[in-house]
């Protein structure tokens, strides 16, 4: 009889745990291929792209530094990574989002040379043992139906924009990504912070449309030679 | 009473399992090529490690002549961080992320700039009128616990292995992929055939260990300008000569 009570207690506990897990909101399934919406497009509800990396509010020191930059050395012209801040605003951008079962969400870019692969870690905080990275260290969490991604540990190789604005190692991004209009679109909002390069945080918004097409093999050809 | 409790437990477990739609073949993870020293005690063995020797023995005369006229450095796109296909990476460097979705599996190679990404489509045949690409068009189907991957549609810009063995757009690759040792290792048995470049098909087997570590960022580019400078000064004449031979 005592065994039966233990069994019953175990079952009740398991059921409570299961119910608690079920009551947690399930994150939306954002798996898929998406293509950026052009700046001219207005989505239902008046939603449209806004802001641009070119409009970042640079500090005086950053403006001075930018004058000395040769725009021919832009990583984008040489098939090098441009970093998430510029990449996600690029025209004709096409991405694939893969939530994996190992606690990550992977974002792949069709323009692989410039965008590469981003891995968003959903089950850990920022690591302190990582060196400066081209794509930074990204950790994510779900806030309702919004994926909030926090990225730091950037190196200083990528630029803020094609005009040559530079960022430092304190560069920090917060991205808020959510499906809208029944999952037909992704809304992408990114806020960049850099106390040295920017006078204040700057946010731009882009919309991506879910696509039924496959991601192609887009091999970068250098433009700057 | 004990039997009743046991019955409740079993029914509950069955009900939970029935509602838990976990795929049976989830190979998600990061894998790296294993060496025979590690594999030996497990009864596993990489087969055909010296692929250059194997391939060269099968090259048709024109292909062998092209290989001999090719500068290993100057004609290696991978050395300047550009794509170099998928023939050389898996059997030699072999680090990849395996990411399944409902209708395709994505393999992301650690050397992302050069080997890039492969997508293995599970629900469609090869498209007609394929445009040649570095990594070809891959389709897969399950044969029991083995994924059989058929890849065609390669361009002829890549090399089969480090000695710069050429191939044509007719190259056909068949891979049998499965996990072994309770998912701890990933086995790929590969057959490569090309009726225009090879006298017969060649095959090899590799094992990749599932890693607990995260895949690290690996950007080929830090050294690119340095390489270009060296290339332009030292190897341009060789490159021109190689182009003339072709």
Coordinates of C-alpha atoms in Angstrom, one line a residue, chain A residues 1-222:
Chain A
X1 CA 0.0 0.0 0.0
X2 CA 2.9 2.4 0.9
X3 CA 4.3 1.7 -2.6
X4 CA 1.0 2.6 -4.2
X5 CA 1.0 6.0 -2.3
X6 CA 4.5 6.6 -3.5
X7 CA 3.5 5.8 -7.1
X8 CA 0.5 8.0 -6.9
X9 CA 2.5 10.9 -5.4
X10 CA 5.0 10.4 -8.2
X11 CA 2.3 10.4 -10.9
X12 CA 0.7 13.6 -9.4
X13 CA 4.1 15.3 -9.3
X14 CA 4.8 14.3 -12.9
X15 CA 1.4 15.4 -14.0
X16 CA 1.9 18.8 -12.3
X17 CA 5.3 19.2 -14.0
X18 CA 3.7 18.3 -17.3
X19 CA 0.9 20.7 -16.8
X20 CA 3.3 23.5 -15.9
X21 CA 5.3 22.8 -19.0
X22 CA 2.1 22.8 -21.1
X23 CA 1.0 26.1 -19.6
X24 CA 4.2 27.8 -20.8
X25 CA 3.5 29.6 -24.0
X26 CA 4.9 27.7 -26.9
X27 CA 7.3 29.8 -29.0
X28 CA 6.1 30.4 -32.5
X29 CA 7.7 28.2 -35.2
X30 CA 9.8 30.6 -37.2
X31 CA 11.6 27.8 -39.2
X32 CA 11.9 28.7 -42.8
X33 CA 13.3 30.8 -45.6
X34 CA 12.6 34.5 -45.6
X35 CA 13.3 37.3 -48.2
X36 CA 13.7 40.9 -47.2
X37 CA 10.9 43.2 -48.2
X38 CA 11.8 46.3 -50.2
X39 CA 11.8 49.7 -48.7
X40 CA 8.9 50.7 -51.0
X41 CA 6.6 47.9 -49.7
X42 CA 3.9 48.8 -47.2
X43 CA 2.4 45.8 -45.3
X44 CA -1.1 45.6 -43.9
X45 CA -1.3 47.9 -40.8
X46 CA 1.1 50.4 -42.4
X47 CA 4.1 48.4 -41.5
X48 CA 7.2 49.2 -43.5
X49 CA 11.0 49.2 -43.2
X50 CA 12.4 52.1 -41.3
X51 CA 15.8 53.4 -40.4
X52 CA 19.1 52.4 -41.9
X53 CA 22.7 51.7 -40.8
X54 CA 23.7 54.8 -42.8
X55 CA 21.7 56.9 -40.3
X56 CA 23.5 55.9 -37.1
X57 CA 24.1 58.9 -34.9
X58 CA 27.9 59.0 -34.8
X59 CA 29.9 60.6 -32.1
X60 CA 32.3 63.4 -33.1
X61 CA 35.2 61.1 -32.7
X62 CA 33.6 58.4 -34.8
X63 CA 32.8 61.0 -37.5
X64 CA 36.5 62.1 -37.5
X65 CA 37.6 58.5 -37.7
X66 CA 35.3 57.8 -40.6
X67 CA 36.9 60.5 -42.7
X68 CA 40.2 58.5 -42.7
X69 CA 38.6 55.3 -43.9
X70 CA 39.1 54.2 -47.5
X71 CA 35.7 52.9 -48.5
X72 CA 37.4 50.6 -51.0
X73 CA 38.4 48.5 -48.1
X74 CA 34.8 47.9 -47.1
X75 CA 34.6 44.2 -46.1
X76 CA 31.4 43.9 -48.1
X77 CA 33.4 44.6 -51.3
X78 CA 35.8 41.8 -50.5
X79 CA 33.4 39.0 -49.7
X80 CA 34.1 39.3 -46.0
X81 CA 31.5 39.2 -43.2
X82 CA 29.8 42.6 -42.7
X83 CA 28.3 41.7 -39.3
X84 CA 24.7 41.3 -38.3
X85 CA 23.9 45.0 -38.0
X86 CA 24.6 45.7 -41.7
X87 CA 23.8 42.3 -43.0
X88 CA 20.2 42.2 -42.0
X89 CA 19.5 45.5 -43.7
X90 CA 21.1 44.5 -47.0
X91 CA 18.8 44.7 -50.1
X92 CA 17.8 41.3 -51.6
X93 CA 18.8 39.6 -48.4
X94 CA 17.6 36.0 -48.0
X95 CA 17.9 34.1 -44.8
X96 CA 17.0 30.7 -43.4
X97 CA 16.1 30.3 -39.8
X98 CA 16.5 26.9 -38.2
X99 CA 15.5 26.3 -34.6
X100 CA 17.6 23.3 -33.7
X101 CA 17.0 20.7 -31.0
X102 CA 20.3 21.4 -29.4
X103 CA 19.2 24.6 -27.7
X104 CA 20.2 26.9 -30.6
X105 CA 18.6 28.9 -33.3
X106 CA 20.7 29.0 -36.5
X107 CA 20.4 31.8 -39.0
X108 CA 22.0 31.2 -42.4
X109 CA 22.4 33.8 -45.1
X110 CA 22.2 33.0 -48.8
X111 CA 25.0 35.5 -49.2
X112 CA 27.1 33.2 -47.2
X113 CA 30.4 35.1 -47.5
X114 CA 29.0 38.3 -46.1
X115 CA 26.4 37.0 -43.7
X116 CA 27.9 33.6 -42.8
X117 CA 26.0 31.7 -40.1
X118 CA 24.7 33.1 -36.8
X119 CA 24.2 30.7 -33.9
X120 CA 21.9 32.1 -31.2
X121 CA 22.3 30.2 -28.0
X122 CA 19.0 29.8 -26.2
X123 CA 20.1 27.9 -23.1
X124 CA 23.1 29.9 -21.8
X125 CA 24.2 33.4 -21.0
X126 CA 27.1 35.2 -22.6
X127 CA 30.4 33.4 -22.4
X128 CA 33.3 35.4 -21.0
X129 CA 36.0 33.2 -22.6
X130 CA 35.4 34.1 -26.2
X131 CA 37.7 36.4 -28.1
X132 CA 36.4 39.2 -30.2
X133 CA 34.3 37.7 -33.0
X134 CA 33.1 38.9 -36.4
X135 CA 29.5 37.9 -35.6
X136 CA 29.7 38.3 -31.8
X137 CA 28.3 36.0 -29.1
X138 CA 24.5 35.8 -29.4
X139 CA 22.2 34.6 -26.7
X140 CA 18.4 34.5 -27.1
X141 CA 15.2 34.2 -25.2
X142 CA 11.5 34.2 -26.0
X143 CA 9.4 37.0 -24.7
X144 CA 5.9 35.8 -25.7
X145 CA 6.1 35.5 -29.5
X146 CA 9.2 37.7 -29.8
X147 CA 12.7 36.3 -30.0
X148 CA 15.0 38.7 -28.2
X149 CA 18.7 38.3 -29.1
X150 CA 21.5 40.0 -27.2
X151 CA 24.9 40.0 -29.0
X152 CA 28.3 41.2 -27.7
X153 CA 32.0 40.3 -28.1
X154 CA 32.3 41.8 -31.5
X155 CA 35.7 42.4 -33.0
X156 CA 36.4 45.7 -34.7
X157 CA 36.7 44.4 -38.3
X158 CA 33.1 45.0 -39.4
X159 CA 31.7 48.4 -40.2
X160 CA 28.5 50.1 -39.1
X161 CA 27.7 51.1 -42.6
X162 CA 29.0 51.4 -46.2
X163 CA 30.2 55.0 -45.5
X164 CA 32.9 53.5 -43.3
X165 CA 31.6 54.3 -39.8
X166 CA 33.5 52.1 -37.4
X167 CA 32.4 50.6 -34.1
X168 CA 34.5 49.5 -31.1
X169 CA 34.6 46.4 -29.0
X170 CA 31.8 47.8 -26.8
X171 CA 29.4 47.4 -29.7
X172 CA 26.2 45.7 -28.5
X173 CA 23.1 44.6 -30.4
X174 CA 19.6 43.8 -29.2
X175 CA 17.4 42.3 -31.8
X176 CA 13.7 41.6 -31.5
X177 CA 12.3 39.2 -34.0
X178 CA 8.7 38.1 -34.2
X179 CA 6.4 36.6 -36.8
X180 CA 3.5 38.8 -37.9
X181 CA 0.5 38.6 -40.1
X182 CA -0.1 35.0 -39.4
X183 CA 3.5 34.0 -39.8
X184 CA 3.7 35.3 -43.3
X185 CA 6.3 37.9 -42.3
X186 CA 9.1 38.3 -39.8
X187 CA 9.5 41.7 -38.1
X188 CA 13.1 42.4 -37.3
X189 CA 14.1 45.3 -35.1
X190 CA 17.7 45.9 -34.1
X191 CA 19.1 48.4 -31.6
X192 CA 22.8 49.1 -31.8
X193 CA 24.7 50.5 -28.8
X194 CA 28.2 51.7 -28.6
X195 CA 29.1 54.4 -26.1
X196 CA 32.2 55.5 -28.0
X197 CA 30.9 55.4 -31.6
X198 CA 27.3 56.4 -31.1
X199 CA 25.8 59.4 -29.3
X200 CA 22.7 57.3 -28.5
X201 CA 21.4 53.8 -29.3
X202 CA 20.0 53.5 -32.8
X203 CA 17.2 51.2 -34.0
X204 CA 16.2 50.2 -37.5
X205 CA 13.4 47.9 -38.6
X206 CA 13.1 45.4 -41.5
X207 CA 10.4 43.1 -42.6
X208 CA 11.1 39.7 -44.2
X209 CA 8.5 37.7 -46.1
X210 CA 8.3 33.9 -45.7
X211 CA 9.4 32.3 -49.0
X212 CA 8.6 28.9 -50.5
X213 CA 11.8 29.0 -52.5
X214 CA 15.0 27.3 -51.6
X215 CA 18.2 29.1 -50.6
X216 CA 20.6 29.1 -53.4
X217 CA 24.4 28.9 -53.6
X218 CA 25.3 32.5 -53.9
X219 CA 29.0 32.8 -54.3
X220 CA 30.5 36.1 -53.6
X221 CA 32.3 37.9 -56.4
X222 CA 34.5 40.7 -55.3

